[in-house]
Coordinates of N, CA and C in Angstrom, one line a residue:
X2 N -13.3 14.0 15.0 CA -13.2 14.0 16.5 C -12.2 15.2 16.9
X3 N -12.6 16.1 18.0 CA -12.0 17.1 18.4 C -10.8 16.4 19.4
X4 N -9.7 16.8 19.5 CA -8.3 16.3 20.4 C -8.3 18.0 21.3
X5 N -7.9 17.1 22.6 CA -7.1 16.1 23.4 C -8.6 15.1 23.5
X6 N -8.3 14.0 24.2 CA -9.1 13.0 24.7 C -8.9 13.2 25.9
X7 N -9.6 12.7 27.3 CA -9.5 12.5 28.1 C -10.1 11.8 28.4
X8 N -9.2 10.8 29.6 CA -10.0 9.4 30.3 C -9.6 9.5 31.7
X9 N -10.9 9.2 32.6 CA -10.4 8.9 33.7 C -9.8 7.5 34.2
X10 N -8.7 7.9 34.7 CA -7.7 7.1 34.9 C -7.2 7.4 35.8
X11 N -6.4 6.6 37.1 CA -5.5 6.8 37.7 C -4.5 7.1 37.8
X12 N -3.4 8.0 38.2 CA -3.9 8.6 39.4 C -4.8 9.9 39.2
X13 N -5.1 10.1 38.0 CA -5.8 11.2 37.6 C -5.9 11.4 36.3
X14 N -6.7 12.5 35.1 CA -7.1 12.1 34.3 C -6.1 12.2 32.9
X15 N -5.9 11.0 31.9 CA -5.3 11.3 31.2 C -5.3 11.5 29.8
X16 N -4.6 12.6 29.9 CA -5.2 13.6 27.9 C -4.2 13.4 26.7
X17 N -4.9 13.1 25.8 CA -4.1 12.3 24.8 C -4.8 13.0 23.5
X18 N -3.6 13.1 22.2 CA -4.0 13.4 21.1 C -4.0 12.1 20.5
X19 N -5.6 11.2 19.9 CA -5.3 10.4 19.1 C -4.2 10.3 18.0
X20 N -4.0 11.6 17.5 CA -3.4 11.6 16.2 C -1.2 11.5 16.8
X21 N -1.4 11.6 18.0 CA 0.0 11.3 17.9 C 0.2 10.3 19.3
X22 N -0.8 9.0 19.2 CA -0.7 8.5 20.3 C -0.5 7.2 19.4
X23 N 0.4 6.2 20.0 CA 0.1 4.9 19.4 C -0.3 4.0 20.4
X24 N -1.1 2.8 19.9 CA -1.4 1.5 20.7 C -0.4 0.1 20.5
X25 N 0.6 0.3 21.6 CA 1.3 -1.0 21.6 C 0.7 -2.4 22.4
X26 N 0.2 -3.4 21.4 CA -0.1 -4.4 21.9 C 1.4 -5.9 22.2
X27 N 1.3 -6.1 23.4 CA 3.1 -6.6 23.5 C 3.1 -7.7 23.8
X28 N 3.8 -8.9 23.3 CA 3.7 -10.6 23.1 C 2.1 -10.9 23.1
X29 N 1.4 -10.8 22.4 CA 0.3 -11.4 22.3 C 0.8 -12.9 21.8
X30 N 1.6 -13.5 22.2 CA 2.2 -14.8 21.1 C 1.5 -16.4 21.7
X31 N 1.2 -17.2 20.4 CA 0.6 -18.6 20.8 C 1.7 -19.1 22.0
X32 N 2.9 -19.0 21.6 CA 4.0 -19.3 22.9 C 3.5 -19.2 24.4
X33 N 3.1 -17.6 24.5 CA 2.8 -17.4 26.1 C 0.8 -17.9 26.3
X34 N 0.2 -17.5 25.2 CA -1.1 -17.4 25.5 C -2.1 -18.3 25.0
X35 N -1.2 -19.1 24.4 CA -2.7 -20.9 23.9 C -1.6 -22.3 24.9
X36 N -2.9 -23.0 24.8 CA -2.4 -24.3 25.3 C -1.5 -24.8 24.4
X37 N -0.1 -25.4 25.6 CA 0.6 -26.2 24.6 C 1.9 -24.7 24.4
X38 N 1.7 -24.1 24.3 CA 2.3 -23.0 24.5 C 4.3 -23.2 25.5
X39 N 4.8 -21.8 25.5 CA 6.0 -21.9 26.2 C 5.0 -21.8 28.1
X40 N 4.4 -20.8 27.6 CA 4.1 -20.6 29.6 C 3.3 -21.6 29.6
X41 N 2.1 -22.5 29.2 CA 1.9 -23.6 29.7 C 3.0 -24.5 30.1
X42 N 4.1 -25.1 29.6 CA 5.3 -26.0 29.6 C 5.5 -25.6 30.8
X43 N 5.6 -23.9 31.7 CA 6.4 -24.1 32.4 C 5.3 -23.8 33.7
X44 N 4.4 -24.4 33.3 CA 3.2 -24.7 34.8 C 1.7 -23.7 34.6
X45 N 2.2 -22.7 34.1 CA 0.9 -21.7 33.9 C -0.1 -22.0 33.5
X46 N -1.1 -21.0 33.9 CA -2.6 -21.4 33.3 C -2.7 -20.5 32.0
X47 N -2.6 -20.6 31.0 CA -2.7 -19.9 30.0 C -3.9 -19.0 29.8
X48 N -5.1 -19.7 30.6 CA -6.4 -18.6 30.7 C -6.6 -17.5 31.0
X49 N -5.6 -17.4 32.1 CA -5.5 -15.8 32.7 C -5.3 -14.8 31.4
X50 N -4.5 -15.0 30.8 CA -3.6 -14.4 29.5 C -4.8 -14.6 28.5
X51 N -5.4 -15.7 28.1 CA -6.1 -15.4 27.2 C -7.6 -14.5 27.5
X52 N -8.0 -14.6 28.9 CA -9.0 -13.1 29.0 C -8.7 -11.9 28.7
X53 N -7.4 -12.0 28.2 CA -7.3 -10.1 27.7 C -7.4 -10.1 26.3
X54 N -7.6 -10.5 25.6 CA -8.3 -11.0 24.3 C -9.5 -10.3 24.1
X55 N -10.6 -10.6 24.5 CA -11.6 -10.1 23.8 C -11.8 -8.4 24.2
X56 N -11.5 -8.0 25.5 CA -11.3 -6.7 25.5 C -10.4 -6.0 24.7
X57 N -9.5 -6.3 24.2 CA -8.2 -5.6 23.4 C -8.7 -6.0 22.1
X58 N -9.4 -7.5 21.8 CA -10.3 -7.3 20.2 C -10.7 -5.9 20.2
X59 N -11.7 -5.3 21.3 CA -12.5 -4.3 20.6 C -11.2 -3.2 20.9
X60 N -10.6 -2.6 21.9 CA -9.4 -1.7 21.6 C -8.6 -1.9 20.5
X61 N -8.5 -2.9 19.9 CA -7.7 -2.6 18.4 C -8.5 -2.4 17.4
X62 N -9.8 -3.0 17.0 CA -11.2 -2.5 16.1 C -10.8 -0.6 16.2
X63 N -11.1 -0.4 18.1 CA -11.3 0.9 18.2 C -10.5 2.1 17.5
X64 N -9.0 1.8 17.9 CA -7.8 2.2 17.4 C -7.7 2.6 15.7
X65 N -8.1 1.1 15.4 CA -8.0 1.1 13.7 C -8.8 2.0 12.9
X66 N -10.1 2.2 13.7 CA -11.4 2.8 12.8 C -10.7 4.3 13.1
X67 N -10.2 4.5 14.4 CA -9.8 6.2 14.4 C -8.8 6.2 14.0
X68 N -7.9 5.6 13.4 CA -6.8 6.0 12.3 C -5.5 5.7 13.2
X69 N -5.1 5.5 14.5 CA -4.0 5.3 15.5 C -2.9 4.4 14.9
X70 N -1.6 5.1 15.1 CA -1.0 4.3 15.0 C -1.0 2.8 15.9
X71 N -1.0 1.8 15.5 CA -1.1 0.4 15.8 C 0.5 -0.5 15.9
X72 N 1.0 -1.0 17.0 CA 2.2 -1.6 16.9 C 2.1 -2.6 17.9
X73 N 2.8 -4.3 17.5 CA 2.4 -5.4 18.1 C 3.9 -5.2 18.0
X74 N 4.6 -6.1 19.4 CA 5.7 -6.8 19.8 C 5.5 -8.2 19.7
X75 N 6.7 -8.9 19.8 CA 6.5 -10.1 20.0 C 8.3 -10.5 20.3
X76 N 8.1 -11.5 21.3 CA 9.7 -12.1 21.8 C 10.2 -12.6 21.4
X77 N 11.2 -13.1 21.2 CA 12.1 -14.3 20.8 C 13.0 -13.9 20.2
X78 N 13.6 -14.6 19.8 CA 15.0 -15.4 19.0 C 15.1 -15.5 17.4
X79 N 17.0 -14.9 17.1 CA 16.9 -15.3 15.5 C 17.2 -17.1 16.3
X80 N 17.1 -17.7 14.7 CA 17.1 -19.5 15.1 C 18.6 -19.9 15.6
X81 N 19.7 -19.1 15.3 CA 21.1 -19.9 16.4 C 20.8 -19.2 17.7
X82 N 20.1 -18.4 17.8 CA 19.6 -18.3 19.2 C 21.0 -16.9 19.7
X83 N 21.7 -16.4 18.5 CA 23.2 -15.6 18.9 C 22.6 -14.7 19.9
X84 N 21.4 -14.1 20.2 CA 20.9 -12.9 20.6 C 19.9 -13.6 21.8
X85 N 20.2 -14.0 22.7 CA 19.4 -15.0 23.3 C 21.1 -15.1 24.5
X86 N 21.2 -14.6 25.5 CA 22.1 -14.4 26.4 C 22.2 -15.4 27.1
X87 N 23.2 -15.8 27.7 CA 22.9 -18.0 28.2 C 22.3 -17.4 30.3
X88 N 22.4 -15.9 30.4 CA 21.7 -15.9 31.3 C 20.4 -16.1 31.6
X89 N 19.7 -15.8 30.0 CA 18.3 -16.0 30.0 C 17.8 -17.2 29.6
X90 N 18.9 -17.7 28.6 CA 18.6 -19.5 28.2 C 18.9 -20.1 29.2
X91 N 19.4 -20.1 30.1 CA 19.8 -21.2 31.3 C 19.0 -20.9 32.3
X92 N 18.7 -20.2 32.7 CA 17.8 -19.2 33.9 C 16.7 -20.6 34.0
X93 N 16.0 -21.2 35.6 CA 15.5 -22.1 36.1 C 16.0 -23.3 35.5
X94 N 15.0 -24.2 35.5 CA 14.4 -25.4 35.7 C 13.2 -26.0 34.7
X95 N 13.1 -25.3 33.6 CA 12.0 -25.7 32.7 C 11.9 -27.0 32.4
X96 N 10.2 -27.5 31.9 CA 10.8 -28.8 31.3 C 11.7 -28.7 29.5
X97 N 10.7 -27.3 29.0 CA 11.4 -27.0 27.5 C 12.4 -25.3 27.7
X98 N 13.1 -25.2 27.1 CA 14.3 -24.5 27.0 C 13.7 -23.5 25.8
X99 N 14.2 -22.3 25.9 CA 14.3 -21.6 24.6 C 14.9 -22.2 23.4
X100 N 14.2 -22.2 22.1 CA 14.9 -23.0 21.2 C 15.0 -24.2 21.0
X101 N 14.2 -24.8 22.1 CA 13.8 -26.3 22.0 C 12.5 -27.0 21.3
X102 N 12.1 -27.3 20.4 CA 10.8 -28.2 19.9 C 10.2 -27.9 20.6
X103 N 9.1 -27.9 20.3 CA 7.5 -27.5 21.7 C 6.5 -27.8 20.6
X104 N 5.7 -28.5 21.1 CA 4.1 -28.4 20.3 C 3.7 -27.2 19.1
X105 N 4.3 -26.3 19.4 CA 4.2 -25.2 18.2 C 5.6 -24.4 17.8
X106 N 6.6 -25.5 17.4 CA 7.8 -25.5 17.0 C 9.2 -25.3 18.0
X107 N 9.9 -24.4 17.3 CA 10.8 -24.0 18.7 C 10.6 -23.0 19.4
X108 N 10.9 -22.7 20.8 CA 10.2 -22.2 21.6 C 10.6 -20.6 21.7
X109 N 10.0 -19.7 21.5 CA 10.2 -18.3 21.2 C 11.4 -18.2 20.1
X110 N 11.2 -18.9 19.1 CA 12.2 -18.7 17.9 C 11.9 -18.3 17.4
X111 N 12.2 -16.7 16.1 CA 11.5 -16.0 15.2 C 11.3 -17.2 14.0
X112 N 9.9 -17.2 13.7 CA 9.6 -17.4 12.4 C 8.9 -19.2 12.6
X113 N 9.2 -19.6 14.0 CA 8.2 -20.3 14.4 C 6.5 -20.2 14.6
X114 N 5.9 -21.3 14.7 CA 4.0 -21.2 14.4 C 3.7 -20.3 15.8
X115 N 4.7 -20.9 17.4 CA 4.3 -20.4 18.7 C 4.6 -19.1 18.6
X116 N 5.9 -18.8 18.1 CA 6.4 -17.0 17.9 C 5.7 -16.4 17.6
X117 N 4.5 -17.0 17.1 CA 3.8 -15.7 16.2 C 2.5 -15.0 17.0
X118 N 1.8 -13.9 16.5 CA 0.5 -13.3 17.6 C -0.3 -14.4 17.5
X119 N -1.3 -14.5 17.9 CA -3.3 -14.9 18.1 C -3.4 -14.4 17.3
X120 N -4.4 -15.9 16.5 CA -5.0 -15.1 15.5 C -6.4 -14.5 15.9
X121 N -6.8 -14.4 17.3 CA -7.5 -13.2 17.7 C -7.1 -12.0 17.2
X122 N -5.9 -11.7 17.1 CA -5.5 -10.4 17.6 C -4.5 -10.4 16.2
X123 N -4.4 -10.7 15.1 CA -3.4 -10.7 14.4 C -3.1 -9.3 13.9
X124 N -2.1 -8.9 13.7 CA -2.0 -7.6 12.9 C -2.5 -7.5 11.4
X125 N -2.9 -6.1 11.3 CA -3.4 -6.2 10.1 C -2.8 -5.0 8.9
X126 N -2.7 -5.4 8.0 CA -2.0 -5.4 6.8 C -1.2 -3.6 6.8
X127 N 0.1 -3.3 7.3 CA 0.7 -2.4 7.1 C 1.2 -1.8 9.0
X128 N 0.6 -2.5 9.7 CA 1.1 -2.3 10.9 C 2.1 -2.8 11.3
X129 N 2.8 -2.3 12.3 CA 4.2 -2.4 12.7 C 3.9 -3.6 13.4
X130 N 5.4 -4.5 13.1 CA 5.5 -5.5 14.5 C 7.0 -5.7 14.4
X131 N 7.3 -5.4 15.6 CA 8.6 -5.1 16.4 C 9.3 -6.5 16.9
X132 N 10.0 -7.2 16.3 CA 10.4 -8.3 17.0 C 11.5 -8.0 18.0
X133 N 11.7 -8.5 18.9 CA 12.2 -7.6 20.4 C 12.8 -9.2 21.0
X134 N 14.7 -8.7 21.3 CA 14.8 -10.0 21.9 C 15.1 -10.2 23.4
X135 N 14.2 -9.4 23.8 CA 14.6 -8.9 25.7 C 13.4 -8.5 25.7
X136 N 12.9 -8.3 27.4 CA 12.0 -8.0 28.0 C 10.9 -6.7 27.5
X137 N 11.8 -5.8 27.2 CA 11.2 -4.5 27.0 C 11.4 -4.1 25.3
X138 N 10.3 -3.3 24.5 CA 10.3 -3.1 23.3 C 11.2 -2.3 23.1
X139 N 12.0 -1.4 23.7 CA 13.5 -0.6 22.8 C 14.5 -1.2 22.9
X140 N 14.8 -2.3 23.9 CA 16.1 -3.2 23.9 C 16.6 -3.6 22.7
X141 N 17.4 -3.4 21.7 CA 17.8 -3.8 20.7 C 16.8 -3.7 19.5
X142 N 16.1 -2.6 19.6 CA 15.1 -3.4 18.6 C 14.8 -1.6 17.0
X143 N 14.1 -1.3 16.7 CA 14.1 0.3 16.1 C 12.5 0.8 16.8
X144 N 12.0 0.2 17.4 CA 11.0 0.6 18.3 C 11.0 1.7 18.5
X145 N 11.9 2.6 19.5 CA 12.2 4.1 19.7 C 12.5 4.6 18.1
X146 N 13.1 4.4 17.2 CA 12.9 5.4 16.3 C 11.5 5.5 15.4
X147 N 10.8 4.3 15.3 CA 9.9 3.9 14.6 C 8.7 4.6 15.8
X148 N 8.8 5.4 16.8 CA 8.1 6.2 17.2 C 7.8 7.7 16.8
X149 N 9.5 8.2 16.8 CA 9.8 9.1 16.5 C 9.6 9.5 14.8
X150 N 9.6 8.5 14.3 CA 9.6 8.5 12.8 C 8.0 9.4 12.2
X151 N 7.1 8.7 13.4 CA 5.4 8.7 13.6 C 5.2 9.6 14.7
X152 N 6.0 10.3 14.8 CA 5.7 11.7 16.0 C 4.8 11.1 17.0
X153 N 5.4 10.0 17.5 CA 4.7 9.8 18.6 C 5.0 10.3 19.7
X154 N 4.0 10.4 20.8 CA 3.9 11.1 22.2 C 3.6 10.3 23.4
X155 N 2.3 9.6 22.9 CA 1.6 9.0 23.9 C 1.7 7.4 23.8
X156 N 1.4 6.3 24.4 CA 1.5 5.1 24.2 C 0.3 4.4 25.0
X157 N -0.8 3.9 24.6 CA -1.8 3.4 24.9 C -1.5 1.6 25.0
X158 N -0.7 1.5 26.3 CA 0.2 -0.1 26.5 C -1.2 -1.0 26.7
X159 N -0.8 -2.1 26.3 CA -1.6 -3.6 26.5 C -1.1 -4.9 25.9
X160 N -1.3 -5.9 26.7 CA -0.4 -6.9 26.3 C 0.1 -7.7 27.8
X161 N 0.5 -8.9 27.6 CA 1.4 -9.8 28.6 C 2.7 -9.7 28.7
X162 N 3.3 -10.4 29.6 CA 2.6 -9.7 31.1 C 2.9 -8.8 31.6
X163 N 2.4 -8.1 32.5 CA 2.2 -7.1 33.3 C 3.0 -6.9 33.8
X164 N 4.0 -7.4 34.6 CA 5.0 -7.0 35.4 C 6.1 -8.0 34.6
X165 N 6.0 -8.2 33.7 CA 7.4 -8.1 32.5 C 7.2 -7.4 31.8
X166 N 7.2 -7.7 30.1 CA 7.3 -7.1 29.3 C 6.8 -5.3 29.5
X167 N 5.3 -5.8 29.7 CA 4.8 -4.4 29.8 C 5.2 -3.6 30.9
X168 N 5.4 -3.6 31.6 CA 6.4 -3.4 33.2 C 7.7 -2.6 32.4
X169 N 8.7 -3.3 32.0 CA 9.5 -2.7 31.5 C 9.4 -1.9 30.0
X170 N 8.7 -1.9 29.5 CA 8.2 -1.2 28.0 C 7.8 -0.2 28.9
X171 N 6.7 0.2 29.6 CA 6.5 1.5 30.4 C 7.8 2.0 30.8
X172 N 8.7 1.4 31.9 CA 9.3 1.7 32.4 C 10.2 2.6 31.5
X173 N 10.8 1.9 30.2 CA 12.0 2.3 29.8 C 11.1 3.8 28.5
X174 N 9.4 3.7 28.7 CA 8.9 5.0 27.8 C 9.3 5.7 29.0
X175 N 9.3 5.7 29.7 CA 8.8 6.7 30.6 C 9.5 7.7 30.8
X176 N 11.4 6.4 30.7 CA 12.8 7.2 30.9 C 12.9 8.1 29.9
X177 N 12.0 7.9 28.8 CA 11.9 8.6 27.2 C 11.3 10.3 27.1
X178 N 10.1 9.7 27.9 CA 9.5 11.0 28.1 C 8.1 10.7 27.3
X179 N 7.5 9.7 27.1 CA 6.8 9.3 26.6 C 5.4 9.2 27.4
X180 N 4.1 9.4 27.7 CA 3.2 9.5 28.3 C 2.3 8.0 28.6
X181 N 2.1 7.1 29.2 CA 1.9 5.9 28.5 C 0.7 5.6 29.6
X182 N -0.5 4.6 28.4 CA -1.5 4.5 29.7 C -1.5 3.2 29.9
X183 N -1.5 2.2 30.5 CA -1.6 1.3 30.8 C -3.1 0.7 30.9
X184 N -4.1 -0.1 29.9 CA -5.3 -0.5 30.1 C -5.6 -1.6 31.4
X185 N -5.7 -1.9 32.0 CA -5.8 -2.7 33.0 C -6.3 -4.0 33.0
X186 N -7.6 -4.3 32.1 CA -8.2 -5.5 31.8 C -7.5 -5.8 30.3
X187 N -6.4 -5.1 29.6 CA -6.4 -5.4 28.5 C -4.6 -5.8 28.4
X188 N -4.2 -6.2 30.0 CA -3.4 -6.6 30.1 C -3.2 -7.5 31.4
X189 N -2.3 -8.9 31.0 CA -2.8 -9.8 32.2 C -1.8 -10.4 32.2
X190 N -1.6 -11.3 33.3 CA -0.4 -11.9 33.9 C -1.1 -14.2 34.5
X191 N 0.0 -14.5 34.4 CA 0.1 -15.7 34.9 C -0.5 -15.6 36.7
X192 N 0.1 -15.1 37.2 CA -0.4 -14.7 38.4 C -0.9 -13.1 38.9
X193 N -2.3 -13.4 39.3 CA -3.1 -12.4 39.5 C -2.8 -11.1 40.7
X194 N -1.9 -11.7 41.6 CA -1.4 -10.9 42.2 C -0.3 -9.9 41.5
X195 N 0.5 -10.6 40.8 CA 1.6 -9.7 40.3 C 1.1 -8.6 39.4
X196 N -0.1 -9.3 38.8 CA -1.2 -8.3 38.0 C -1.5 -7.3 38.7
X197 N -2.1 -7.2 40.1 CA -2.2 -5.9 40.7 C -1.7 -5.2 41.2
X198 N -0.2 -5.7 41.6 CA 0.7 -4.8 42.5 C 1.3 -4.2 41.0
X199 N 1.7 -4.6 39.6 CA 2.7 -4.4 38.8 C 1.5 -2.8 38.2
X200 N 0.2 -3.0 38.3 CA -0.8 -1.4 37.9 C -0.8 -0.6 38.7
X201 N -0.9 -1.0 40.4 CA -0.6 -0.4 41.4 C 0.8 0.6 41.4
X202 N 1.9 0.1 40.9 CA 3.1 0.4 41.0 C 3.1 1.4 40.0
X203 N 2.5 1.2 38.2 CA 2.9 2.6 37.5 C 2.1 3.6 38.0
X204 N 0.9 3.7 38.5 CA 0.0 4.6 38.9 C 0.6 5.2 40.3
X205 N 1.4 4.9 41.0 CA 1.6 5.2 42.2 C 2.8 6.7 42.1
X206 N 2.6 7.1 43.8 CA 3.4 8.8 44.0 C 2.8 9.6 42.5
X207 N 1.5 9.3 42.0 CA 1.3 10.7 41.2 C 1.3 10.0 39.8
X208 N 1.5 8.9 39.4 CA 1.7 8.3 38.4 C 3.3 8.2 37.8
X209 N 4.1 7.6 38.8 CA 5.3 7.2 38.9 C 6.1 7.0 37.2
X210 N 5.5 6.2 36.6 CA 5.6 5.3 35.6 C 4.2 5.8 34.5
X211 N 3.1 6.3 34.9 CA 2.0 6.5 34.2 C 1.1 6.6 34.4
X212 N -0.5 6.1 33.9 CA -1.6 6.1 34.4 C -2.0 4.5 33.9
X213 N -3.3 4.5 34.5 CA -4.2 2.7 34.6 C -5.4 3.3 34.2
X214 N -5.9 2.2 33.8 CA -7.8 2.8 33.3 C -7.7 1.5 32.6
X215 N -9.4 0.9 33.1 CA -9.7 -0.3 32.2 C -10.4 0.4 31.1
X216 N -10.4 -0.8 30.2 CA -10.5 0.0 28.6 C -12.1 0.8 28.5
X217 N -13.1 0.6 29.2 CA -13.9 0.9 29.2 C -14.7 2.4 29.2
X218 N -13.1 2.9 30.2 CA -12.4 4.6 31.0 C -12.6 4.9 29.3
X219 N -11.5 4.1 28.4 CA -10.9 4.8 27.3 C -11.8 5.2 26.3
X220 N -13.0 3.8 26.0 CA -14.2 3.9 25.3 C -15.1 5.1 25.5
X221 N -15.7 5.1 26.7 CA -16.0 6.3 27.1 C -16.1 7.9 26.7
X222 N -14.2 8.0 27.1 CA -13.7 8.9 26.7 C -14.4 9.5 25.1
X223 N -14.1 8.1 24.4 CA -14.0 8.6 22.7 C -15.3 8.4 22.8
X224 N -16.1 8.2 23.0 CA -17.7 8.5 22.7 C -18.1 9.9 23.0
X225 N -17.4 10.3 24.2 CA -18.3 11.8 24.2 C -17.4 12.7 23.5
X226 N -16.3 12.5 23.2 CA -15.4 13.2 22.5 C -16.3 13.0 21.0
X227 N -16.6 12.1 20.5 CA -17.1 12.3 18.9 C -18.5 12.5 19.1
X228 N -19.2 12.9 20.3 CA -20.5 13.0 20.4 C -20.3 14.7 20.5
X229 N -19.5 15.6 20.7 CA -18.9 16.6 21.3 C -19.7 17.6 20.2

């Protein structure tokens, strides 16, 4: 395949070298995205979240077959919870607490059944996964070096939710200098609205934060590119 790639995307088109682009897929975890789950406990419909599943099945297939670097996040806690700020453990009104028992162990604790990806989407044998104990993937974590390590440039984002994690993982590439696309259907939120204003917002004044394109844009792209 001949590089740059290009996809149309908002706010306009965006060109990317596969060979120094990676695909961060971010809390895909049973916690936020199956029944029984942390965001079910605290009212959610977990369905929204699990329709970005079978589109991001085929964007990680896609990814893997062209050689991309591949990197899964995931949230939580070591088990005394030291790293776990009592602003964020106390924060509302839940019926379960971080670190509390839940149907699939304790709730966003590393090395719990809920902590871990879908096994839709599990990582596969030699790919990075970044355990991250804050909102965004360089917060405490080797994320930013482990880009650098892999000359990365570009960041092909997907993952829950939208105006969290991935909200802020853009946000804080962006301060980096990092080029990042945001897929649109291959990332979803509890609430549908926050979903659209939070794509609206990195695409916006020119691509403020980045560009949007449902994965489709991206498929596209790489077909006429290896048809070329």
């Amino acid at each position: 395949m001949r590089v740059p790639v290009q996809v149309d995307a908002s706010p306009a088109p965006f060109t990317f070298d596969p060979a120094t682009t990676a695909l961060v897929v971010i809390d895909m975890q049973r916690d936020f995205c199956e029944p029984g789950g942390f965001g079910e406990t605290l009212g959610n419909d977990v369905s929204l979240l699990r329709s970005v599943i079978p589109p991001l099945q085929q964007v990680l297939a896609t990814a893997r077959e062209l050689g991309m670097t591949v990197i899964h996040t995931r949230e939580g806690h070591v088990p005394d919870l030291s790293d776990c700020p009592p602003a964020k453990l106390n924060r509302g009104n839940p019926s379960l607490r971080i670190g509390d028992p839940g149907p699939k162990g304790r709730i966003l604790v590393r090395g719990e059944y809920g902590h871990d990806i879908v096994d839709e989407l599990a990582p596969a044998p030699g790919e990075l996964v970044i355990d991250k104990p804050g909102k965004g993937s360089f917060h405490g974590t080797a994320f930013g070096a482990e880009l650098e390590a892999r000359n990365i440039r570009s960041l092909v984002v997907t993952g829950v939710t939208t105006e969290v994690c991935v909200h802020t993982t853009v946000r804080e590439a962006n301060d980096r200098g990092y080029e990042c696309l945001v897929l649109s259907d291959c990332t979803g939120s509890y609430f549908p609205e926050f979903h659209r204003v939070a794509l609206e917002m990195v695409a916006a004044q020119g691509g403020i934060f980045g560009w949007v394109a449902p994965s489709t844009a991206l498929f596209d792209a790489l077909v006429k590119e290896s048809a070329a």
